[in-house]
Amino acid sequence: MKLATIGVGNAGSKLIDQMIEFEFETGRNLCRHALVINTARTDLAKPQQLDEDRRVLIGDTHQKARGHGVGGDAKIGAEVAQTDIDEIRRVFDDVEIHEVDAVLVAAGLGGGTGSGAAPVVIDELQKMYDEPVYGLGVLPGTYEGGRPALNAARSLQSFVNKVDNFIAFDNDAWRSRGQTIEQGYEEMNEELATRIVTLLAAGEVDESEVGENAMDSSDIMRTLDTGGVSSIGYASTDVTPAKEGLLANFKEVDDSQSESTDAAKIKGLVRRATNSRLTVPCDVSSADRALIVFAGPPDVISRKGVESAREWLEQEADTVDVLAGDDPRPDSSTLAAVVLLSNVTDTPRINEIQDQAVDAQNKIQEQDAVREEEIQSLITDDDNDLDPIV
Amino acid sequence: MKVALLGVGGCGTRLVDQFVRTEHRTGRSVTNGNVLAFHTESQPLSQTTALSTDQHILLGDTHPAVLRRDTNSPATDSPNSSHDPQLQSETSTTTSKQGASSNSRTREYDINEYGVGGDPDVGAQVAKAERPEIRRALDKIDETEVAATMIVAGLGGGTGAGVGSVLLEELTDIYETEVYTLGVLPADTESDQRALTAARGLRTLVPRAASTLLVDNDSWSRDRDAVADCYQSINQMTVDRLLSVFGAGEANTTFESELRIDPADISRTLAVGGVTTVGRATVEIDSNAHGLLARILRLLGRSQPSGSTPVDASKIKTLISRAVQSKLTLPCEITSADRVLLILSGPPDTISRKGFETGRYLLEEETQTVEVLAGDEPIQNTTELTATVVLANVTSVPQIDELQRRAVPTEDAVTTTSGPSTTTEQTATTDEMNTQTVEPSADADSTSAEFDFTNAETASETTDSTEQ
Ligand SMILES: Nc1nc2c(ncn2[C@@H]2O[C@H](COP(=O)(O)OP(=O)(O)OP(=O)(O)O)[C@@H](O)[C@H]2O)c(=O)[nH]1
Ligand SMILES: Nc1nc2c(ncn2[C@@H]2O[C@H](COP(=O)(O)OP(=O)(O)O)[C@@H](O)[C@H]2O)c(=O)[nH]1
Ligand SMILES: [Mg+2]
Ligand SMILES: [Mg+2]
């Protein structure tokens, strides 16, 4: 698939940056256009893979933002995006939209810029183009607290209503022991970039080499066509390069036996991908459609294995709509299986965030209601005898 | 966050001077030179060490109630020397005693005659009369260079509260950006007049300022009889905390912060208005585990994600808990906080994700608000980890109740004993104020004279802000 990508806010920008880095390292070519948008000048400087003119500062004339961010206030995030929409549109003028299959908008939903501005940007994109617009959103962890949960719950609603599919990533699912903050985000971003790029970059191989088993962009888009929230699973294994390695020799010796071990390996890989940490934990059987991409040397992808893996996933996801295909990468030393579970409806983490958000909203409303009165009573003596100075 | 600082009165002057000095020493940059000191008395201005003379704004030359310390050398103190020194002394003493009712004579030691002599109404008159001069001085501030402006003043002071109130009015009229106040509250051992002035000052400043950060001299003075002896350490504590808050994200570091504190994070936290207080705690980290070796390993690509050793998650959580439980600049009931900001600064490779997250969550629980913003600030070449917690719009503050309790009878005494000429109705005309003659006495206990600037620099290093 060919994408135009937009990162909004801090997390969104870092994710797009990481995706580009990953595709560059692995010789893929997914993000044909990339753009980052932020309200904070300093955050805009972070991405390393983007040119200066691909970074858009919004809200620098807004009284409360002024190039300094929005302080987690999604309302201001949305407001400034609305105000500066012409500027965003202008940068998008360079994009030859017919050269891409879809647009991907990435954002962290717990903050203010991404959660507020991204839905506005998506609205505009949907107006401008017929191509599908996908969302890639980071859900805040439980310990980030009530305000991020509230931002996320609200933003998630807008996202899901506006995009053609929303791929969720749960920060809570990716904690590991002993991480620093820096490592934590770095690891998560790498994991997410690996999954999203491996999935979406499929279908871009040279037409002449394509076998009948190759995944096509239209297959991926069809699977995403469900709308709703999606989750991605991933597993990979080292494979010895076919031409010189053991496997090649082995194959010559006993082709049929090798075929059956390979098949078992393939199915095991898909099973591992599905049962491993998904980008957002979900009940697999609640998926509407599913798709498997095998990325690796074509000669280690056993047809029998692919078919049995596909059948297995049909059972697991409880849907007949399961596509499987290859992303042939002859020079790769790994074989990866990516599983896309489209429109999963049973996602406990999203329910939790919504509950946390309702509590937060109540508390905030309570505080808003008494604020002025409490300040007045703090600075006034009991009988209101004291005069101000001016 | 870049902030312009406007010190007002003796307290404000000393605080901004100390602030600039600490900026220089630590290499942090918050003011960019956007600093002014306003006073009605020349001595505290001339005792500053980090401010240049064109940052000194001496007010009150035309006001008959303002007394100059050295009337024989008007050239240095007062460019406008034509008015009668005798007249000045008479009027100033008259008005300066407006708040010092007869029942608090013993506490008058802390007010001297110079400047406005502790009278905030005279302070306000002076400032109103000299608005053009004030505006001209404000031209030296580049509003486009800063995200906000902060008035710094002792709220018990006649100049601090009086001139400060008018200055705040002026600034909120002309500035588009936020104007904060940093106010110092008088200690219990200070005179009732100070208490009255501070209580009235709060009534004036709090509703108008975007937020009012307060420091309580009472909680921070060790020796209850000599608050002035503690100014130096209180000021350093104050400056350190202000720098931790407003300096976050301003340090020049090659490390990127993952969750940087933006100026908008600070202004959003403070945007609820009211009174704000700050806590802070520091912990030494094991420099061997995080220093050179760890960095070399990282350079060699040796440190696995889980291989490097961040400070224990529980240690960080404890640090954050200590910060919010620490002695705050103004002690208060922390559950009354409206919004909270946490800044964790230290070497970037030490801040454990889990510790940071659970610590932040703990803040939410302890302060009972969901509006908690948190960020990290990577600082190189330090062996300390510091947690700074800003509690915005705290509404349950015993010290403010106490000030009001003392202020009310004091104000009553003033209005009944001294008649109408001493209160807010006062006008600036000489005739009206020249009603009593009291000999001005050079006050040996003058707080500004006592303050030793040369010691402040060295002593500041030892000031610990992590009590309790
Ligand atoms: N923490 C601290 N408090 C101070 C300092 N200087 C004065 N204060 C307090 O501030 C109040 C008096 O304010 P000053 O600034 O000295 O008074 P002023 O505004 O200059 O005007 P006068 O009242 O006329 O002296 C008192 O409550 C003092 O205890 C200081 O350097 N540090
Ligand atoms: N996975 C991931 N999440 C992040 C990253 N940076 C921030 N977040 C999350 O994104 C949310 C904050 O959004 P952020 O993009 O920083 O704020 P914004 O710039 O105002 O949109 C929080 O829930 C963070 O945990 C990152 O690099 N990776
Ligand atoms: Mg941000
Ligand atoms: Mg509360």
Tab-separated table of N, CA and C in Angstrom, chain A residues 155-212:
chain	number	residue	atom	x	y	z
A	155	SER	N	-11.886	11.884	22.290
A	155	SER	CA	-11.235	11.881	20.989
A	155	SER	C	-11.516	10.589	20.226
A	156	LEU	N	-11.546	9.481	20.978
A	156	LEU	CA	-11.810	8.185	20.353
A	156	LEU	C	-13.145	8.201	19.613
A	157	GLN	N	-14.119	8.809	20.265
A	157	GLN	CA	-15.438	8.923	19.643
A	157	GLN	C	-15.356	9.664	18.311
A	158	SER	N	-14.696	10.804	18.324
A	158	SER	CA	-14.559	11.576	17.077
A	158	SER	C	-13.812	10.778	16.031
A	159	PHE	N	-12.709	10.185	16.448
A	159	PHE	CA	-11.901	9.404	15.522
A	159	PHE	C	-12.741	8.324	14.845
A	160	VAL	N	-13.376	7.515	15.671
A	160	VAL	CA	-14.079	6.358	15.132
A	160	VAL	C	-15.226	6.798	14.213
A	161	ASN	N	-15.855	7.906	14.572
A	161	ASN	CA	-16.918	8.419	13.715
A	161	ASN	C	-16.413	8.925	12.371
A	162	LYS	N	-15.205	9.429	12.358
A	162	LYS	CA	-14.725	10.108	11.159
A	162	LYS	C	-13.840	9.259	10.255
A	163	VAL	N	-13.067	8.331	10.838
A	163	VAL	CA	-12.123	7.587	10.000
A	163	VAL	C	-12.768	6.345	9.385
A	164	ASP	N	-12.080	5.795	8.414
A	164	ASP	CA	-12.566	4.566	7.798
A	164	ASP	C	-12.186	3.352	8.630
A	165	ASN	N	-11.145	3.509	9.428
A	165	ASN	CA	-10.804	2.484	10.397
A	165	ASN	C	-9.850	3.088	11.417
A	166	PHE	N	-10.001	2.648	12.649
A	166	PHE	CA	-9.155	3.192	13.711
A	166	PHE	C	-8.297	2.078	14.299
A	167	ILE	N	-6.996	2.173	14.104
A	167	ILE	CA	-6.095	1.175	14.670
A	167	ILE	C	-5.616	1.680	16.023
A	168	ALA	N	-5.923	0.900	17.054
A	168	ALA	CA	-5.647	1.354	18.419
A	168	ALA	C	-4.367	0.742	18.959
A	169	PHE	N	-3.703	1.527	19.785
A	169	PHE	CA	-2.511	1.053	20.473
A	169	PHE	C	-2.641	1.437	21.939
A	170	ASP	N	-2.529	0.443	22.795
A	170	ASP	CA	-2.731	0.672	24.219
A	170	ASP	C	-1.393	0.752	24.942
A	171	ASN	N	-1.087	1.926	25.450
A	171	ASN	CA	0.193	2.092	26.155
A	171	ASN	C	0.324	1.153	27.356
A	172	ASP	N	-0.785	0.787	27.975
A	172	ASP	CA	-0.728	-0.100	29.135
A	172	ASP	C	-0.264	-1.500	28.779
A	173	ALA	N	-0.565	-1.908	27.571
A	173	ALA	CA	-0.219	-3.270	27.173
A	173	ALA	C	1.278	-3.433	26.961
A	174	TRP	N	1.985	-2.331	26.907
A	174	TRP	CA	3.399	-2.407	26.544
A	174	TRP	C	4.331	-1.915	27.614
A	175	ARG	N	3.917	-2.157	28.868
A	175	ARG	CA	4.849	-1.818	29.930
A	175	ARG	C	5.774	-2.995	30.117
A	176	SER	N	7.013	-2.693	30.411
A	176	SER	CA	7.871	-3.788	30.828
A	176	SER	C	8.735	-3.316	31.983
A	177	ARG	N	9.199	-4.269	32.724
A	177	ARG	CA	9.961	-3.972	33.940
A	177	ARG	C	11.193	-3.125	33.668
A	178	GLY	N	11.466	-2.220	34.573
A	178	GLY	CA	12.746	-1.529	34.555
A	178	GLY	C	12.943	-0.541	33.431
A	179	GLN	N	11.890	-0.214	32.689
A	179	GLN	CA	12.036	0.784	31.630
A	179	GLN	C	12.203	2.179	32.208
A	180	THR	N	13.002	2.987	31.529
A	180	THR	CA	12.921	4.415	31.802
A	180	THR	C	11.800	4.951	30.925
A	181	ILE	N	11.417	6.200	31.169
A	181	ILE	CA	10.357	6.806	30.359
A	181	ILE	C	10.775	6.784	28.896
A	182	GLU	N	12.025	7.167	28.683
A	182	GLU	CA	12.561	7.235	27.326
A	182	GLU	C	12.497	5.875	26.637
A	183	GLN	N	13.021	4.862	27.333
A	183	GLN	CA	12.991	3.515	26.752
A	183	GLN	C	11.571	3.051	26.522
A	184	GLY	N	10.718	3.372	27.477
A	184	GLY	CA	9.333	2.950	27.383
A	184	GLY	C	8.713	3.394	26.078
A	185	TYR	N	8.796	4.677	25.804
A	185	TYR	CA	8.188	5.197	24.581
A	185	TYR	C	8.916	4.689	23.343
A	186	GLU	N	10.231	4.618	23.432
A	186	GLU	CA	11.004	4.157	22.286
A	186	GLU	C	10.599	2.735	21.902
A	187	GLU	N	10.547	1.877	22.930
A	187	GLU	CA	10.161	0.487	22.667
A	187	GLU	C	8.768	0.393	22.077
A	188	MET	N	7.860	1.112	22.689
A	188	MET	CA	6.476	1.050	22.215
A	188	MET	C	6.373	1.538	20.779
A	189	ASN	N	7.063	2.626	20.495
A	189	ASN	CA	6.981	3.181	19.145
A	189	ASN	C	7.589	2.239	18.114
A	190	GLU	N	8.688	1.564	18.509
A	190	GLU	CA	9.290	0.594	17.602
A	190	GLU	C	8.339	-0.571	17.341
A	191	GLU	N	7.755	-1.065	18.422
A	191	GLU	CA	6.823	-2.186	18.284
A	191	GLU	C	5.654	-1.804	17.364
A	192	LEU	N	5.129	-0.638	17.610
A	192	LEU	CA	3.973	-0.216	16.827
A	192	LEU	C	4.356	0.015	15.369
A	193	ALA	N	5.495	0.661	15.148
A	193	ALA	CA	5.933	0.925	13.774
A	193	ALA	C	6.164	-0.388	13.024
A	194	THR	N	6.770	-1.348	13.705
A	194	THR	CA	7.019	-2.648	13.087
A	194	THR	C	5.711	-3.271	12.611
A	195	ARG	N	4.728	-3.231	13.477
A	195	ARG	CA	3.448	-3.863	13.139
A	195	ARG	C	2.736	-3.128	12.003
A	196	ILE	N	2.633	-1.853	12.143
A	196	ILE	CA	1.836	-1.097	11.187
A	196	ILE	C	2.496	-1.091	9.805
A	197	VAL	N	3.815	-0.951	9.800
A	197	VAL	CA	4.499	-0.903	8.506
A	197	VAL	C	4.516	-2.284	7.852
A	198	THR	N	4.780	-3.311	8.645
A	198	THR	CA	4.791	-4.654	8.069
A	198	THR	C	3.428	-4.995	7.470
A	199	LEU	N	2.391	-4.560	8.159
A	199	LEU	CA	1.049	-4.817	7.653
A	199	LEU	C	0.757	-4.020	6.378
A	200	LEU	N	0.914	-2.707	6.466
A	200	LEU	CA	0.431	-1.856	5.387
A	200	LEU	C	1.366	-1.784	4.186
A	201	ALA	N	2.649	-2.099	4.397
A	201	ALA	CA	3.586	-2.019	3.269
A	201	ALA	C	3.431	-3.209	2.325
A	202	ALA	N	2.673	-4.203	2.723
A	202	ALA	CA	2.459	-5.357	1.842
A	202	ALA	C	1.734	-4.886	0.577
A	203	GLY	N	1.928	-5.636	-0.506
A	203	GLY	CA	1.240	-5.276	-1.742
A	203	GLY	C	1.994	-4.275	-2.577
A	204	GLU	N	3.255	-4.045	-2.225
A	204	GLU	CA	4.028	-3.055	-2.985
A	204	GLU	C	5.184	-3.674	-3.760
A	205	VAL	N	5.142	-4.974	-3.978
A	205	VAL	CA	6.261	-5.597	-4.698
A	205	VAL	C	6.079	-5.438	-6.201
A	206	ASP	N	7.181	-5.527	-6.878
A	206	ASP	CA	7.232	-5.414	-8.326
A	206	ASP	C	6.238	-6.391	-8.977
A	207	GLU	N	5.366	-5.876	-9.810
A	207	GLU	CA	4.299	-6.671	-10.412
A	207	GLU	C	4.816	-7.970	-11.039
A	208	SER	N	5.988	-7.876	-11.689
A	208	SER	CA	6.498	-9.040	-12.418
A	208	SER	C	6.814	-10.210	-11.498
A	209	GLU	N	7.233	-9.878	-10.283
A	209	GLU	CA	7.642	-10.946	-9.365
A	209	GLU	C	6.465	-11.520	-8.595
A	210	VAL	N	5.377	-10.818	-8.646
A	210	VAL	CA	4.270	-11.182	-7.769
A	210	VAL	C	3.667	-12.534	-8.124
A	211	GLY	N	3.635	-13.327	-7.152
A	211	GLY	CA	2.964	-14.610	-7.342
A	211	GLY	C	1.496	-14.439	-7.039
A	212	GLU	N	0.748	-15.495	-7.255
A	212	GLU	CA	-0.692	-15.386	-7.011
A	212	GLU	C	-1.007	-15.252	-5.527
